[in-house]
Coordinates of N, CA and C in Angstrom, one line a residue:
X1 N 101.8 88.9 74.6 CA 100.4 88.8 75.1 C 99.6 90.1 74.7
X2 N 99.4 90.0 73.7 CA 98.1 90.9 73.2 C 96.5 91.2 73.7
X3 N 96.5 90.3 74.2 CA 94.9 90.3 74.5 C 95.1 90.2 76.1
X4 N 94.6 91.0 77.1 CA 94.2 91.1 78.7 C 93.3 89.9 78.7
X5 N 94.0 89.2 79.9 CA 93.9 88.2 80.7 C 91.8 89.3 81.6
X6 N 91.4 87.8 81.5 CA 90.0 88.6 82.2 C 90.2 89.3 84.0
X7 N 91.5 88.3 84.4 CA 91.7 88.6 85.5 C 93.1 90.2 85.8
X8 N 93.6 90.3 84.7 CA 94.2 91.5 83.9 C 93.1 92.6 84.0
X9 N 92.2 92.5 83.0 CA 90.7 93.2 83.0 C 90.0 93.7 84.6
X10 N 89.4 92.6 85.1 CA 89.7 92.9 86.6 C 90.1 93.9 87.3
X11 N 91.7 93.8 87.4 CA 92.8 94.7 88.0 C 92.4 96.0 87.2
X12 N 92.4 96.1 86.5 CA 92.4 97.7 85.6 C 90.9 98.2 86.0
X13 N 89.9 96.9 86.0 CA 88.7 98.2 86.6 C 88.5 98.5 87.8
X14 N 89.5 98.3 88.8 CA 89.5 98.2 89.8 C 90.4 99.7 90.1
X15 N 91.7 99.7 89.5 CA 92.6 100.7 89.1 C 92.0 102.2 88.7
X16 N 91.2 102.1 87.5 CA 90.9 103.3 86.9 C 90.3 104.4 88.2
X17 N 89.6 103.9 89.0 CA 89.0 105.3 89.9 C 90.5 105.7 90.9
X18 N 91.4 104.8 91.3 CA 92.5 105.2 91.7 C 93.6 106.7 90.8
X19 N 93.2 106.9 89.5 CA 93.8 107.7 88.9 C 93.3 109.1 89.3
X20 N 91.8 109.3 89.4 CA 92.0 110.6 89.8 C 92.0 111.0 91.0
X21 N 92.5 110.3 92.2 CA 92.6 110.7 93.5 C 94.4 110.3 93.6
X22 N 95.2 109.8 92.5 CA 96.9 110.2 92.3 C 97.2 111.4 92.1
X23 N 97.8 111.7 92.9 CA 98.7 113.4 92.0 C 100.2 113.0 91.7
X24 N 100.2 113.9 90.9 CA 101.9 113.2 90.4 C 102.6 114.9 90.3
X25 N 103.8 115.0 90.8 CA 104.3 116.9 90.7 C 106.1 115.9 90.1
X26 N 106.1 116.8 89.3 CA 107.7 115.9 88.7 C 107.7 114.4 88.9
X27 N 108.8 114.3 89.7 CA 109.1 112.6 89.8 C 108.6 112.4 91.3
X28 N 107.8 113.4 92.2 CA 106.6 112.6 93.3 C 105.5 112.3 92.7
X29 N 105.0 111.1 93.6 CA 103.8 110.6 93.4 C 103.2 110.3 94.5
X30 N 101.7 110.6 94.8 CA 101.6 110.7 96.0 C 99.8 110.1 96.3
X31 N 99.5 109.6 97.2 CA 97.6 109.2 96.9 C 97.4 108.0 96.4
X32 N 98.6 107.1 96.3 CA 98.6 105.7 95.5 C 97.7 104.7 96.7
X33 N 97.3 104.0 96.3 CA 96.9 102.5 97.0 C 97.6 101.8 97.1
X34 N 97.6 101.1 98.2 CA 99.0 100.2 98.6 C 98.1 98.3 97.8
X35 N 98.9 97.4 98.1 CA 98.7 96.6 97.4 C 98.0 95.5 98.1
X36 N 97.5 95.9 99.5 CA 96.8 95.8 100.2 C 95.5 95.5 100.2
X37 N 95.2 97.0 100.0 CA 94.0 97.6 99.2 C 93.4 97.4 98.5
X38 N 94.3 97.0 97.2 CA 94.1 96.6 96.2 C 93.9 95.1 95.8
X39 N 94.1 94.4 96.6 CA 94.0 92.8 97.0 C 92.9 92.9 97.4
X40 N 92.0 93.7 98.6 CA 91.2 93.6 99.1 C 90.1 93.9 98.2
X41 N 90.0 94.3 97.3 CA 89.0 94.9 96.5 C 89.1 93.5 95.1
X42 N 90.3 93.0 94.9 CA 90.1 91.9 94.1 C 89.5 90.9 95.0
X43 N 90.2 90.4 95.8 CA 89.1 89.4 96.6 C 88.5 90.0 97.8
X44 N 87.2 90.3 98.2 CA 86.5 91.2 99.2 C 87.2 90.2 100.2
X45 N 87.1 88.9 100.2 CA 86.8 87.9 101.5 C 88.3 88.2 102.2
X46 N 89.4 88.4 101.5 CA 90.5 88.2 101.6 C 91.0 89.1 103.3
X47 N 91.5 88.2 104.3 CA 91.9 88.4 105.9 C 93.4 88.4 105.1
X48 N 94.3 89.3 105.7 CA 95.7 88.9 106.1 C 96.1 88.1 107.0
X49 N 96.7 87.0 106.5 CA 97.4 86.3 107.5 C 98.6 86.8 107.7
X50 N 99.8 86.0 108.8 CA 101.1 86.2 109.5 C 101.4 85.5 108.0
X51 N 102.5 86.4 107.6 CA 103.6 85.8 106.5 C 102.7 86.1 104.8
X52 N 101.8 86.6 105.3 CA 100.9 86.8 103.3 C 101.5 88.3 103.0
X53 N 101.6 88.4 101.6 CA 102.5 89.2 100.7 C 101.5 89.5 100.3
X54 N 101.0 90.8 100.2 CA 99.7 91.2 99.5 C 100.0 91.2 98.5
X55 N 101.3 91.8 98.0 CA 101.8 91.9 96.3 C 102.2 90.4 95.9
X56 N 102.3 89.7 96.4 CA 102.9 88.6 95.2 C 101.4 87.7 95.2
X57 N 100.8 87.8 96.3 CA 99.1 87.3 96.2 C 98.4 88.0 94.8
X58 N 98.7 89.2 94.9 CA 98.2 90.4 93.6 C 98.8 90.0 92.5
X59 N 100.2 89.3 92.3 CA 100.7 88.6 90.9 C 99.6 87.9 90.6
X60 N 99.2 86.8 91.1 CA 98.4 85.9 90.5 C 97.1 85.8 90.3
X61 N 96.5 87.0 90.7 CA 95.0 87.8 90.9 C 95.2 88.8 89.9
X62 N 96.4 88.9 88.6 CA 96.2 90.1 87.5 C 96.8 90.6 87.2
X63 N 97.7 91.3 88.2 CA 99.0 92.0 88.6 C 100.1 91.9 87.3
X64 N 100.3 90.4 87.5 CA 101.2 90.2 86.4 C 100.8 89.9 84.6
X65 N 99.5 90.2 84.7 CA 98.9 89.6 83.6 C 98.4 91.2 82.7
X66 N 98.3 92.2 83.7 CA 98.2 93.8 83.3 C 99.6 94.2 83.2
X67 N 100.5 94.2 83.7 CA 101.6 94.6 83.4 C 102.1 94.1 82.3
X68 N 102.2 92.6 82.4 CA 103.2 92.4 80.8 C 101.8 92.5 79.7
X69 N 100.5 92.9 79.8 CA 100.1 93.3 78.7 C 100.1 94.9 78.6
X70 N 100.3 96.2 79.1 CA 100.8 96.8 79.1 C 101.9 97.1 78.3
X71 N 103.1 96.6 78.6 CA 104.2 96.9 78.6 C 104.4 95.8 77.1
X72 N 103.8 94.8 76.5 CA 104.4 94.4 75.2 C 103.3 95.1 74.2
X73 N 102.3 96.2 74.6 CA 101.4 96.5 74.0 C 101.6 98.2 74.0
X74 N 102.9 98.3 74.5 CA 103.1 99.9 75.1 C 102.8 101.3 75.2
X75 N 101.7 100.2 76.2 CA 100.7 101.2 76.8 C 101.5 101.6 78.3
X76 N 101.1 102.7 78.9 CA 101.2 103.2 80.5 C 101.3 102.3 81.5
X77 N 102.3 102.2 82.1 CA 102.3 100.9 83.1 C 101.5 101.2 84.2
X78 N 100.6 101.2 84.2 CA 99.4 101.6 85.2 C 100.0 100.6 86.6
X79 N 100.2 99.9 86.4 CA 100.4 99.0 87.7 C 100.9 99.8 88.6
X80 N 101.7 100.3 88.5 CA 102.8 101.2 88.9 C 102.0 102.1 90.2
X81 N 100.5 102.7 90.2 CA 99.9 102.9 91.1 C 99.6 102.6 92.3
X82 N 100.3 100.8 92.0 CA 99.8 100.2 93.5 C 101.1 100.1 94.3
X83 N 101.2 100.4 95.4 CA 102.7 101.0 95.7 C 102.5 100.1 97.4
X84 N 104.1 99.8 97.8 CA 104.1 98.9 98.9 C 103.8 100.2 100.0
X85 N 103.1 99.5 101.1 CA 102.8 100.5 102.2 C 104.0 101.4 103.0
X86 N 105.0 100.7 103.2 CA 105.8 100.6 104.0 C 107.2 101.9 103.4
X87 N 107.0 102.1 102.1 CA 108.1 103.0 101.1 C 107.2 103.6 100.2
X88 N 106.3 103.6 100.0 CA 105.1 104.3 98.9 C 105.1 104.5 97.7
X89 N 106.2 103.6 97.6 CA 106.8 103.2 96.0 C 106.4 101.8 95.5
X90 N 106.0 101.4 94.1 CA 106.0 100.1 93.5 C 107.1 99.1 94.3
X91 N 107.0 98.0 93.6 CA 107.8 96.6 94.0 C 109.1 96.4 93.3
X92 N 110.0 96.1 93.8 CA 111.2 96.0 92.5 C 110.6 94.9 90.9
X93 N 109.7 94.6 91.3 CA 109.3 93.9 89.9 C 108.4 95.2 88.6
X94 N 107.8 96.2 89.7 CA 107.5 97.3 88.8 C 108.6 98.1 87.8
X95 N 109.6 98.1 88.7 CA 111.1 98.6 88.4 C 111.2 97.6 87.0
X96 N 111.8 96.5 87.5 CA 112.1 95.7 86.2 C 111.4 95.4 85.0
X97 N 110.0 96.0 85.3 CA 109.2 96.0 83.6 C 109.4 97.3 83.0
X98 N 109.5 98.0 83.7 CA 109.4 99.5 82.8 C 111.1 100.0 82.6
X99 N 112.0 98.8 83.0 CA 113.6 99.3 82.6 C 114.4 99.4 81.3
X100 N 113.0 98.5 80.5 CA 113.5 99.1 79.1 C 112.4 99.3 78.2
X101 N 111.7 100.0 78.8 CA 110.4 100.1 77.9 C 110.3 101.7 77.5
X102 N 109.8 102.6 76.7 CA 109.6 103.2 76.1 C 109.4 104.3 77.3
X103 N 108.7 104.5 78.5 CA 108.7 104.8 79.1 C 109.2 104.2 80.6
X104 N 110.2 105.0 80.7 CA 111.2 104.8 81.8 C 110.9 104.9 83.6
X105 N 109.8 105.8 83.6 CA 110.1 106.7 84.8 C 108.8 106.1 85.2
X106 N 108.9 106.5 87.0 CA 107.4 105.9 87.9 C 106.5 106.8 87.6
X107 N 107.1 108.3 87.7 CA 105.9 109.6 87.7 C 105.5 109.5 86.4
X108 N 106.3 109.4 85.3 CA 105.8 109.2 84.3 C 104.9 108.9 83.3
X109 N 105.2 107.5 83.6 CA 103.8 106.3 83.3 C 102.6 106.7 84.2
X110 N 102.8 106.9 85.5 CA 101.5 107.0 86.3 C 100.8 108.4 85.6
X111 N 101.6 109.5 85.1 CA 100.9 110.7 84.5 C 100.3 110.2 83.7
X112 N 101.2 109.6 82.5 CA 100.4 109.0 81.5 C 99.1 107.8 81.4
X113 N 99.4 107.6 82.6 CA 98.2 106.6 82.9 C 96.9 107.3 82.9
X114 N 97.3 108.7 83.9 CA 96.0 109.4 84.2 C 94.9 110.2 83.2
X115 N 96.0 109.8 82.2 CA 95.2 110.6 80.8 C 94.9 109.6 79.4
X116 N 95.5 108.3 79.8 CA 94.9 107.7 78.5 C 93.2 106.9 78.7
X117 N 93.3 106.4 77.3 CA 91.6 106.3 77.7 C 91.6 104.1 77.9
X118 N 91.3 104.1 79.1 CA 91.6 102.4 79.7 C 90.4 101.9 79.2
X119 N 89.0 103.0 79.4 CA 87.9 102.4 79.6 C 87.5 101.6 77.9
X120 N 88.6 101.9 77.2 CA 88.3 101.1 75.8 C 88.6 99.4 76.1
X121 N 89.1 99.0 77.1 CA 89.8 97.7 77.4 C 89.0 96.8 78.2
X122 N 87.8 97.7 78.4 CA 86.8 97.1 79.7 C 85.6 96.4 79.4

């Protein structure tokens, strides 16, 4: 997948002002948006119901459509910023894209996120 899904696009301009209020010191990372948040701002109208997954609602709102273009285009796994509320870490499916990709690590990518240039993709 070479080319970002418009709803891919989306997610990332939604993402970029989240980079400079992340701080990353080694392997912490700290200031992230939960996926909550981040749902909320893709769809304004969006209420939680009893039993809604904000993250796997956020797969099909972009989520998954930035990440595997990211990651076959290997670029910064930006996604990686939206982290579950409850552990303040990504999803085990963040885990599973970046396990054999060029860049390995959560602090990593999120550094590298905060310094490449996204707004060429917008």
């Amino acid at each position: 997948m070479n080319n970002l899904t418009p709803a891919g696009r989306n997610l990332l301009k939604i993402l970029l002002p989240y980079l400079s209020e992340v701080t990353v010191r080694g392997d912490y990372v700290k200031n992230c948006p939960t996926y909550t948040q981040v749902l909320k701002k893709v769809i304004p109208t969006w209420t939680p119901m009893p039993g809604d997954n904000a993250g796997r609602l956020l797969q099909v709102h972009g989520l998954n459509d930035l990440a595997e273009w990211t990651k076959s285009n290997g670029y910064p796994a930006i996604t990686g910023l939206i982290v579950r509320q409850e552990t303040g870490d990504p999803g085990e499916g963040y885990y599973e894209l970046i396990a054999n990709s060029p860049i390995q690590g959560w602090a990593e990518n999120i550094k590298q996120s905060k310094t490449y240039d996204w707004v060429k993709f917008l």
